């Protein structure tokens, strides 16, 4: 039997109004400079460009806790501030607690390495799009950059559907499916015990625990099959290890949708003196899109082959949509492929 494959590609870049948040952060940044300048002068230190450049350029805010990055407050002079530095920083940022994240651990759980600088406990609350996420900031990561995809998922119509979230974490996508899409039931698989603890808490907090089954452990060991109308594969840089599991979970008689996350790298466009910046930018964007298309084509073909092998039946895989979530570096993009899979 011949393998069937079709492509109907659409690109979409969501436009979100973040001006108010950016404005608040900018004002807090100005206040932080003011209070730190006073602190330095009280210790006989001068306010210099080097000092200003050592302040946090960005940070994450989770309720009353602000999570700083690692590339700030590195100058030796800050050590002279004794116990005054972190309370002053918290005041400048409008926070009660402070923590600093150094890097993501390579323990397989993507656990953050976090040092609490001010405050007595690590649990935080983050609310967006009407959903409450609570988690231990020292044990679980929270990707604020995925907000556009969580909003997109919230707009899906999943009434009556069974959804399987293969990389659930603390409920980044599990909760939008349950709270906003009308899904009848969501299965959530997660192997980080700290994330599972937070997930269970968040299901109760958002009053959707009665429509979710949590599977703790490696999703490759999940024994279920033939139950899902839709499978979410929200792991980056690649969710490819979960593709066979996702194919097994799809309903054999009706198929369904896969939402496949991936970091896609495209070839760099070399700037030429003969090409101006605008032309080079257009060429770069075209190269990015071509890379997304090529990856999506290859993924659709691979999924069709996996489904045929599993069911001994030909399947049609149709690329419904490619979503750009965010950029990690020039020509490295987090994208999501919406792939419709139906038995022929």
mmCIF file of C-alpha atoms in Angstrom:
data_model
loop_
_atom_site.group_PDB
_atom_site.id
_atom_site.type_symbol
_atom_site.label_atom_id
_atom_site.label_comp_id
_atom_site.label_asym_id
_atom_site.label_seq_id
_atom_site.Cartn_x
_atom_site.Cartn_y
_atom_site.Cartn_z
ATOM 1 C CA UNK A 1 0.000 0.000 0.000
ATOM 2 C CA UNK A 2 1.246 3.465 -0.821
ATOM 3 C CA UNK A 3 2.105 5.933 1.888
ATOM 4 C CA UNK A 4 -0.120 9.009 1.686
ATOM 5 C CA UNK A 5 1.170 12.422 2.669
ATOM 6 C CA UNK A 6 -0.218 15.895 2.248
ATOM 7 C CA UNK A 7 0.886 19.359 3.334
ATOM 8 C CA UNK A 8 -1.160 22.498 3.913
ATOM 9 C CA UNK A 9 1.276 24.833 5.632
ATOM 10 C CA UNK A 10 0.334 27.959 7.554
ATOM 11 C CA UNK A 11 2.581 30.222 9.584
ATOM 12 C CA UNK A 12 1.414 32.348 12.452
ATOM 13 C CA UNK A 13 3.212 34.692 14.837
ATOM 14 C CA UNK A 14 0.895 35.744 17.668
ATOM 15 C CA UNK A 15 0.834 39.412 18.577
ATOM 16 C CA UNK A 16 0.342 39.912 22.313
ATOM 17 C CA UNK A 17 -0.016 43.233 24.090
ATOM 18 C CA UNK A 18 2.732 43.167 26.721
ATOM 19 C CA UNK A 19 3.235 46.930 26.884
ATOM 20 C CA UNK A 20 1.752 47.363 30.348
ATOM 21 C CA UNK A 21 3.968 44.648 31.843
ATOM 22 C CA UNK A 22 7.039 46.026 30.107
ATOM 23 C CA UNK A 23 6.171 49.480 31.367
ATOM 24 C CA UNK A 24 5.876 48.255 34.950
ATOM 25 C CA UNK A 25 9.204 46.404 34.700
ATOM 26 C CA UNK A 26 10.871 49.515 33.264
ATOM 27 C CA UNK A 27 9.599 51.646 36.161
ATOM 28 C CA UNK A 28 10.796 49.039 38.649
ATOM 29 C CA UNK A 29 14.173 49.023 36.940
ATOM 30 C CA UNK A 30 14.405 52.788 37.427
ATOM 31 C CA UNK A 31 13.452 52.430 41.089
ATOM 32 C CA UNK A 32 16.039 49.667 41.529
ATOM 33 C CA UNK A 33 18.736 51.991 40.199
ATOM 34 C CA UNK A 34 17.638 54.751 42.582
ATOM 35 C CA UNK A 35 17.699 52.635 45.759
ATOM 36 C CA UNK A 36 20.970 50.915 44.830
ATOM 37 C CA UNK A 37 22.637 54.232 44.062
ATOM 38 C CA UNK A 38 21.658 55.440 47.552
ATOM 39 C CA UNK A 39 23.007 52.217 49.069
ATOM 40 C CA UNK A 40 26.347 52.514 47.261
ATOM 41 C CA UNK A 41 26.796 56.155 48.196
ATOM 42 C CA UNK A 42 26.106 55.309 51.849
ATOM 43 C CA UNK A 43 29.063 52.918 51.661
ATOM 44 C CA UNK A 44 31.315 55.432 49.928
ATOM 45 C CA UNK A 45 31.028 53.816 46.492
ATOM 46 C CA UNK A 46 30.423 55.602 43.190
ATOM 47 C CA UNK A 47 27.667 54.878 40.667
ATOM 48 C CA UNK A 48 29.438 53.970 37.409
ATOM 49 C CA UNK A 49 28.550 52.488 34.042
ATOM 50 C CA UNK A 50 30.217 49.238 35.132
ATOM 51 C CA UNK A 51 27.928 49.086 38.163
ATOM 52 C CA UNK A 52 24.840 49.861 36.082
ATOM 53 C CA UNK A 53 25.767 47.148 33.567
ATOM 54 C CA UNK A 54 25.947 44.639 36.454
ATOM 55 C CA UNK A 55 22.244 45.053 37.279
ATOM 56 C CA UNK A 56 19.680 42.458 36.089
ATOM 57 C CA UNK A 57 18.512 43.129 32.541
ATOM 58 C CA UNK A 58 15.552 40.793 32.926
ATOM 59 C CA UNK A 59 13.976 38.653 35.590
ATOM 60 C CA UNK A 60 11.007 36.391 36.261
ATOM 61 C CA UNK A 61 8.302 37.447 38.689
ATOM 62 C CA UNK A 62 6.272 34.747 40.472
ATOM 63 C CA UNK A 63 3.911 36.350 42.948
ATOM 64 C CA UNK A 64 6.002 38.049 45.638
ATOM 65 C CA UNK A 65 9.238 36.344 44.490
ATOM 66 C CA UNK A 66 11.577 37.668 41.817
ATOM 67 C CA UNK A 67 13.922 35.162 40.165
ATOM 68 C CA UNK A 68 17.150 36.763 38.969
ATOM 69 C CA UNK A 69 19.481 35.395 36.319
ATOM 70 C CA UNK A 70 23.108 34.541 36.970
ATOM 71 C CA UNK A 71 24.706 37.441 35.084
ATOM 72 C CA UNK A 72 24.134 40.199 37.612
ATOM 73 C CA UNK A 73 25.525 41.469 40.924
ATOM 74 C CA UNK A 74 28.892 39.898 40.123
ATOM 75 C CA UNK A 75 31.151 42.857 41.020
ATOM 76 C CA UNK A 76 33.196 42.568 44.247
ATOM 77 C CA UNK A 77 31.792 45.846 45.615
ATOM 78 C CA UNK A 78 28.372 44.252 46.214
ATOM 79 C CA UNK A 79 29.936 42.063 48.928
ATOM 80 C CA UNK A 80 30.597 45.226 50.933
ATOM 81 C CA UNK A 81 26.872 45.783 51.322
ATOM 82 C CA UNK A 82 26.672 43.050 53.989
ATOM 83 C CA UNK A 83 23.038 42.180 54.770
ATOM 84 C CA UNK A 84 21.611 45.272 53.093
ATOM 85 C CA UNK A 85 21.947 44.306 49.425
ATOM 86 C CA UNK A 86 19.128 41.794 48.924
ATOM 87 C CA UNK A 87 16.489 43.645 50.980
ATOM 88 C CA UNK A 88 17.352 46.759 48.962
ATOM 89 C CA UNK A 89 17.058 44.883 45.650
ATOM 90 C CA UNK A 90 13.717 43.428 46.755
ATOM 91 C CA UNK A 91 12.470 46.911 47.640
ATOM 92 C CA UNK A 92 13.565 48.266 44.273
ATOM 93 C CA UNK A 93 11.783 45.457 42.410
ATOM 94 C CA UNK A 94 8.655 45.472 44.546
ATOM 95 C CA UNK A 95 9.243 41.931 45.855
ATOM 96 C CA UNK A 96 9.317 40.227 49.240
ATOM 97 C CA UNK A 97 11.505 37.290 48.220
ATOM 98 C CA UNK A 98 14.507 36.928 45.911
ATOM 99 C CA UNK A 99 16.198 33.950 44.295
ATOM 100 C CA UNK A 100 18.868 33.495 41.646
ATOM 101 C CA UNK A 101 18.924 30.800 38.963
ATOM 102 C CA UNK A 102 22.365 29.778 37.750
ATOM 103 C CA UNK A 103 21.565 27.191 35.086
ATOM 104 C CA UNK A 104 19.333 24.245 34.209
ATOM 105 C CA UNK A 105 20.616 20.924 35.521
ATOM 106 C CA UNK A 106 21.417 18.059 33.157
ATOM 107 C CA UNK A 107 19.713 15.563 35.498
ATOM 108 C CA UNK A 108 17.093 14.607 32.900
ATOM 109 C CA UNK A 109 14.405 16.519 34.813
ATOM 110 C CA UNK A 110 15.602 19.965 33.621
ATOM 111 C CA UNK A 111 15.711 20.971 37.304
ATOM 112 C CA UNK A 112 16.753 24.572 37.917
ATOM 113 C CA UNK A 113 19.756 25.310 40.122
ATOM 114 C CA UNK A 114 18.375 28.058 42.318
ATOM 115 C CA UNK A 115 19.772 29.869 45.353
ATOM 116 C CA UNK A 116 17.292 31.615 47.615
ATOM 117 C CA UNK A 117 18.702 35.056 48.484
ATOM 118 C CA UNK A 118 15.860 36.473 50.577
ATOM 119 C CA UNK A 119 12.893 34.639 52.072
ATOM 120 C CA UNK A 120 12.173 31.466 53.964
ATOM 121 C CA UNK A 121 10.364 29.182 51.527
ATOM 122 C CA UNK A 122 10.618 28.240 47.852
ATOM 123 C CA UNK A 123 7.016 27.707 46.728
ATOM 124 C CA UNK A 124 5.636 30.384 44.423
ATOM 125 C CA UNK A 125 2.376 31.149 42.671
ATOM 126 C CA UNK A 126 2.126 32.279 39.055
ATOM 127 C CA UNK A 127 -1.201 33.221 37.450
ATOM 128 C CA UNK A 128 -1.801 33.712 33.756
ATOM 129 C CA UNK A 129 -4.844 33.359 31.513
ATOM 130 C CA UNK A 130 -7.037 32.517 34.491
ATOM 131 C CA UNK A 131 -4.880 29.538 35.526
ATOM 132 C CA UNK A 132 -2.947 29.252 38.785
ATOM 133 C CA UNK A 133 0.413 27.488 38.739
ATOM 134 C CA UNK A 134 2.110 26.736 42.061
ATOM 135 C CA UNK A 135 5.546 25.122 42.263
ATOM 136 C CA UNK A 136 8.825 24.949 44.155
ATOM 137 C CA UNK A 137 11.025 27.400 42.276
ATOM 138 C CA UNK A 138 14.143 25.482 43.393
ATOM 139 C CA UNK A 139 12.843 22.165 42.010
ATOM 140 C CA UNK A 140 10.800 23.039 38.913
ATOM 141 C CA UNK A 141 11.328 25.439 36.031
ATOM 142 C CA UNK A 142 8.681 27.756 34.604
ATOM 143 C CA UNK A 143 9.059 28.938 31.025
ATOM 144 C CA UNK A 144 7.418 32.332 30.734
ATOM 145 C CA UNK A 145 8.344 32.347 27.026
ATOM 146 C CA UNK A 146 5.731 29.666 26.290
ATOM 147 C CA UNK A 147 2.809 31.963 27.107
ATOM 148 C CA UNK A 148 1.900 32.409 23.425
ATOM 149 C CA UNK A 149 1.578 28.648 22.951
ATOM 150 C CA UNK A 150 -0.433 28.224 26.158
ATOM 151 C CA UNK A 151 -2.813 30.916 24.915
ATOM 152 C CA UNK A 152 -3.091 29.201 21.536
ATOM 153 C CA UNK A 153 -3.844 25.855 23.178
ATOM 154 C CA UNK A 154 -6.482 27.559 25.309
ATOM 155 C CA UNK A 155 -8.292 28.488 22.101
ATOM 156 C CA UNK A 156 -8.591 24.892 20.858
ATOM 157 C CA UNK A 157 -12.027 23.254 20.741
ATOM 158 C CA UNK A 158 -11.518 19.881 22.427
ATOM 159 C CA UNK A 159 -15.068 19.241 23.563
ATOM 160 C CA UNK A 160 -15.583 15.522 24.154
ATOM 161 C CA UNK A 161 -11.935 14.713 23.438
ATOM 162 C CA UNK A 162 -9.430 12.630 25.366
ATOM 163 C CA UNK A 163 -6.061 14.404 25.417
ATOM 164 C CA UNK A 164 -2.692 12.936 26.423
ATOM 165 C CA UNK A 165 0.054 15.337 27.536
ATOM 166 C CA UNK A 166 3.296 13.364 27.335
ATOM 167 C CA UNK A 167 5.546 15.913 29.068
ATOM 168 C CA UNK A 168 3.219 17.512 31.577
ATOM 169 C CA UNK A 169 5.635 19.202 33.993
ATOM 170 C CA UNK A 170 3.663 21.232 36.526
ATOM 171 C CA UNK A 171 0.748 21.454 34.086
ATOM 172 C CA UNK A 172 1.930 24.054 31.554
ATOM 173 C CA UNK A 173 -0.364 22.633 28.848
ATOM 174 C CA UNK A 174 -2.366 20.087 30.851
ATOM 175 C CA UNK A 175 -4.126 22.909 32.696
ATOM 176 C CA UNK A 176 -5.073 25.000 29.612
ATOM 177 C CA UNK A 177 -6.562 21.864 28.028
ATOM 178 C CA UNK A 178 -8.630 21.210 31.157
ATOM 179 C CA UNK A 179 -9.603 24.776 32.061
ATOM 180 C CA UNK A 180 -10.253 26.329 28.648
ATOM 181 C CA UNK A 181 -10.709 23.793 25.806
ATOM 182 C CA UNK A 182 -13.563 21.653 27.085
ATOM 183 C CA UNK A 183 -11.530 18.411 26.932
ATOM 184 C CA UNK A 184 -13.461 15.529 28.481
ATOM 185 C CA UNK A 185 -10.359 13.998 30.063
ATOM 186 C CA UNK A 186 -6.627 14.651 30.051
ATOM 187 C CA UNK A 187 -3.915 12.098 30.802
ATOM 188 C CA UNK A 188 -0.733 13.778 32.072
ATOM 189 C CA UNK A 189 2.617 11.968 32.070
ATOM 190 C CA UNK A 190 5.610 13.336 34.001
ATOM 191 C CA UNK A 191 8.719 11.720 35.498
ATOM 192 C CA UNK A 192 10.039 14.502 37.753
ATOM 193 C CA UNK A 193 8.537 13.763 41.203
ATOM 194 C CA UNK A 194 8.757 17.429 42.229
ATOM 195 C CA UNK A 195 6.839 18.467 39.104
ATOM 196 C CA UNK A 196 4.260 15.738 39.750
ATOM 197 C CA UNK A 197 3.740 17.076 43.270
ATOM 198 C CA UNK A 198 3.112 20.549 41.861
ATOM 199 C CA UNK A 199 0.905 19.181 39.063
ATOM 200 C CA UNK A 200 -1.376 17.362 41.501
ATOM 201 C CA UNK A 201 -1.629 20.501 43.626
ATOM 202 C CA UNK A 202 -2.425 22.653 40.587
ATOM 203 C CA UNK A 203 -5.141 20.283 39.402
ATOM 204 C CA UNK A 204 -6.883 20.669 42.753
ATOM 205 C CA UNK A 205 -6.296 24.437 42.945
ATOM 206 C CA UNK A 206 -7.864 24.915 39.495
ATOM 207 C CA UNK A 207 -10.696 22.456 40.302
ATOM 208 C CA UNK A 208 -10.051 20.120 37.382
ATOM 209 C CA UNK A 209 -8.553 17.121 39.219
ATOM 210 C CA UNK A 210 -11.623 14.999 38.516
ATOM 211 C CA UNK A 211 -10.921 15.106 34.759
ATOM 212 C CA UNK A 212 -7.217 14.273 34.836
ATOM 213 C CA UNK A 213 -5.227 11.066 35.300
ATOM 214 C CA UNK A 214 -1.583 11.565 36.272
ATOM 215 C CA UNK A 215 0.969 8.976 35.132
ATOM 216 C CA UNK A 216 4.186 9.392 37.119
ATOM 217 C CA UNK A 217 7.291 8.001 35.415
ATOM 218 C CA UNK A 218 8.854 7.615 31.977
ATOM 219 C CA UNK A 219 6.150 8.035 29.331
ATOM 220 C CA UNK A 220 7.878 5.367 27.229
ATOM 221 C CA UNK A 221 6.721 2.884 29.861
ATOM 222 C CA UNK A 222 3.043 3.902 29.622
ATOM 223 C CA UNK A 223 1.086 0.800 28.645
ATOM 224 C CA UNK A 224 -2.049 2.570 27.392
ATOM 225 C CA UNK A 225 -2.932 2.608 23.694
ATOM 226 C CA UNK A 226 -5.786 3.537 21.359
ATOM 227 C CA UNK A 227 -7.315 6.152 23.700
ATOM 228 C CA UNK A 228 -6.370 9.668 22.572
ATOM 229 C CA UNK A 229 -7.960 12.124 20.168
ATOM 230 C CA UNK A 230 -5.031 14.488 20.651
ATOM 231 C CA UNK A 231 -1.475 14.140 21.991
ATOM 232 C CA UNK A 232 0.684 17.034 23.176
ATOM 233 C CA UNK A 233 4.475 16.569 22.905
ATOM 234 C CA UNK A 234 5.766 19.705 24.607
ATOM 235 C CA UNK A 235 9.435 18.818 25.073
ATOM 236 C CA UNK A 236 12.368 20.747 23.655
ATOM 237 C CA UNK A 237 14.896 20.647 22.130
ATOM 238 C CA UNK A 238 13.149 17.558 20.728
ATOM 239 C CA UNK A 239 10.209 15.325 21.609
ATOM 240 C CA UNK A 240 11.210 12.668 19.067
ATOM 241 C CA UNK A 241 11.675 9.950 21.706
ATOM 242 C CA UNK A 242 7.964 10.296 22.430
ATOM 243 C CA UNK A 243 6.752 9.930 18.839
ATOM 244 C CA UNK A 244 6.270 6.123 18.971
ATOM 245 C CA UNK A 245 4.369 6.505 22.260
ATOM 246 C CA UNK A 246 2.151 9.234 20.774
ATOM 247 C CA UNK A 247 1.359 7.090 17.738
ATOM 248 C CA UNK A 248 0.410 4.171 19.972
ATOM 249 C CA UNK A 249 -1.896 6.401 22.038
ATOM 250 C CA UNK A 250 -3.886 7.750 19.067
ATOM 251 C CA UNK A 251 -7.248 6.110 18.444
ATOM 252 C CA UNK A 252 -6.764 3.473 15.764
ATOM 253 C CA UNK A 253 -10.116 3.881 14.037
ATOM 254 C CA UNK A 254 -10.351 7.688 13.937
ATOM 255 C CA UNK A 255 -6.815 8.975 14.524
ATOM 256 C CA UNK A 256 -6.343 12.494 15.818
ATOM 257 C CA UNK A 257 -3.924 15.391 16.218
ATOM 258 C CA UNK A 258 -0.317 15.533 17.381
ATOM 259 C CA UNK A 259 1.185 18.813 18.623
ATOM 260 C CA UNK A 260 4.929 18.281 18.222
ATOM 261 C CA UNK A 261 7.440 20.718 19.753
ATOM 262 C CA UNK A 262 10.965 21.053 18.357
ATOM 263 C CA UNK A 263 13.917 23.437 18.260
ATOM 264 C CA UNK A 264 14.682 23.823 14.548
ATOM 265 C CA UNK A 265 18.013 25.245 13.358
ATOM 266 C CA UNK A 266 18.303 26.786 9.911
ATOM 267 C CA UNK A 267 21.425 27.639 7.917
ATOM 268 C CA UNK A 268 22.857 31.085 8.609
ATOM 269 C CA UNK A 269 22.506 33.654 5.859
ATOM 270 C CA UNK A 270 25.944 35.153 5.240
ATOM 271 C CA UNK A 271 25.852 38.935 4.980
ATOM 272 C CA UNK A 272 27.350 40.387 1.817
ATOM 273 C CA UNK A 273 28.474 43.916 1.071
ATOM 274 C CA UNK A 274 26.363 43.648 -2.057
ATOM 275 C CA UNK A 275 23.204 42.923 -0.048
ATOM 276 C CA UNK A 276 21.760 45.463 2.338
ATOM 277 C CA UNK A 277 20.533 44.600 5.831
ATOM 278 C CA UNK A 278 16.868 44.548 4.805
ATOM 279 C CA UNK A 279 17.463 42.052 1.991
ATOM 280 C CA UNK A 280 19.594 39.912 4.293
ATOM 281 C CA UNK A 281 16.865 39.942 6.950
ATOM 282 C CA UNK A 282 14.278 38.810 4.402
ATOM 283 C CA UNK A 283 16.626 36.044 3.222
ATOM 284 C CA UNK A 284 17.183 34.965 6.815
ATOM 285 C CA UNK A 285 13.459 34.721 7.521
ATOM 286 C CA UNK A 286 12.964 32.767 4.301
ATOM 287 C CA UNK A 287 15.733 30.339 5.306
ATOM 288 C CA UNK A 288 14.101 29.883 8.722
ATOM 289 C CA UNK A 289 10.719 29.086 7.188
ATOM 290 C CA UNK A 290 12.267 26.681 4.707
ATOM 291 C CA UNK A 291 13.958 24.865 7.608
ATOM 292 C CA UNK A 292 10.655 24.659 9.507
ATOM 293 C CA UNK A 293 8.945 23.289 6.399
ATOM 294 C CA UNK A 294 11.677 20.698 5.788
ATOM 295 C CA UNK A 295 11.555 19.520 9.407
ATOM 296 C CA UNK A 296 7.734 19.352 9.338
ATOM 297 C CA UNK A 297 7.777 17.321 6.101
ATOM 298 C CA UNK A 298 10.287 14.878 7.576
ATOM 299 C CA UNK A 299 8.321 14.594 10.840
ATOM 300 C CA UNK A 300 5.041 13.976 9.008
ATOM 301 C CA UNK A 301 6.657 11.254 6.914
ATOM 302 C CA UNK A 302 8.223 9.621 9.985
ATOM 303 C CA UNK A 303 4.928 9.671 11.908
ATOM 304 C CA UNK A 304 3.083 8.116 8.950
ATOM 305 C CA UNK A 305 5.657 5.311 8.832
ATOM 306 C CA UNK A 306 5.393 4.710 12.598
ATOM 307 C CA UNK A 307 1.599 4.548 12.426
ATOM 308 C CA UNK A 308 1.669 2.130 9.501
ATOM 309 C CA UNK A 309 4.132 -0.106 11.342
ATOM 310 C CA UNK A 310 2.005 -0.076 14.498
ATOM 311 C CA UNK A 311 -1.361 -0.707 12.857
ATOM 312 C CA UNK A 312 -0.497 -2.429 9.548
ATOM 313 C CA UNK A 313 -2.716 0.224 7.948
ATOM 314 C CA UNK A 314 -1.894 3.210 5.753
ATOM 315 C CA UNK A 315 -2.314 6.596 7.423
ATOM 316 C CA UNK A 316 -2.614 10.104 5.993
ATOM 317 C CA UNK A 317 -0.589 12.776 7.803
ATOM 318 C CA UNK A 318 -1.600 16.354 7.092
ATOM 319 C CA UNK A 319 0.418 19.358 8.255
ATOM 320 C CA UNK A 320 -2.277 21.695 9.568
ATOM 321 C CA UNK A 321 -0.085 24.402 10.984
ATOM 322 C CA UNK A 322 3.424 25.384 12.090
ATOM 323 C CA UNK A 323 3.547 27.719 15.081
ATOM 324 C CA UNK A 324 6.579 29.833 15.938
ATOM 325 C CA UNK A 325 6.853 30.049 19.750
ATOM 326 C CA UNK A 326 10.135 31.854 20.349
ATOM 327 C CA UNK A 327 13.739 32.223 19.210
ATOM 328 C CA UNK A 328 16.658 30.929 21.271
ATOM 329 C CA UNK A 329 19.405 32.329 19.071
ATOM 330 C CA UNK A 330 19.772 33.531 15.495
ATOM 331 C CA UNK A 331 18.249 30.816 13.302
ATOM 332 C CA UNK A 332 17.343 28.566 16.267
ATOM 333 C CA UNK A 333 13.583 28.552 16.779
ATOM 334 C CA UNK A 334 11.112 26.738 19.018
ATOM 335 C CA UNK A 335 8.245 25.685 16.742
ATOM 336 C CA UNK A 336 5.177 23.489 17.115
ATOM 337 C CA UNK A 337 3.826 21.263 14.369
ATOM 338 C CA UNK A 338 0.084 20.555 14.387
ATOM 339 C CA UNK A 339 -0.121 17.223 12.568
ATOM 340 C CA UNK A 340 -3.447 15.600 11.695
ATOM 341 C CA UNK A 341 -3.184 11.813 11.499
ATOM 342 C CA UNK A 342 -5.993 9.738 10.023
ATOM 343 C CA UNK A 343 -6.212 6.076 8.948
ATOM 344 C CA UNK A 344 -6.767 5.915 5.194
#
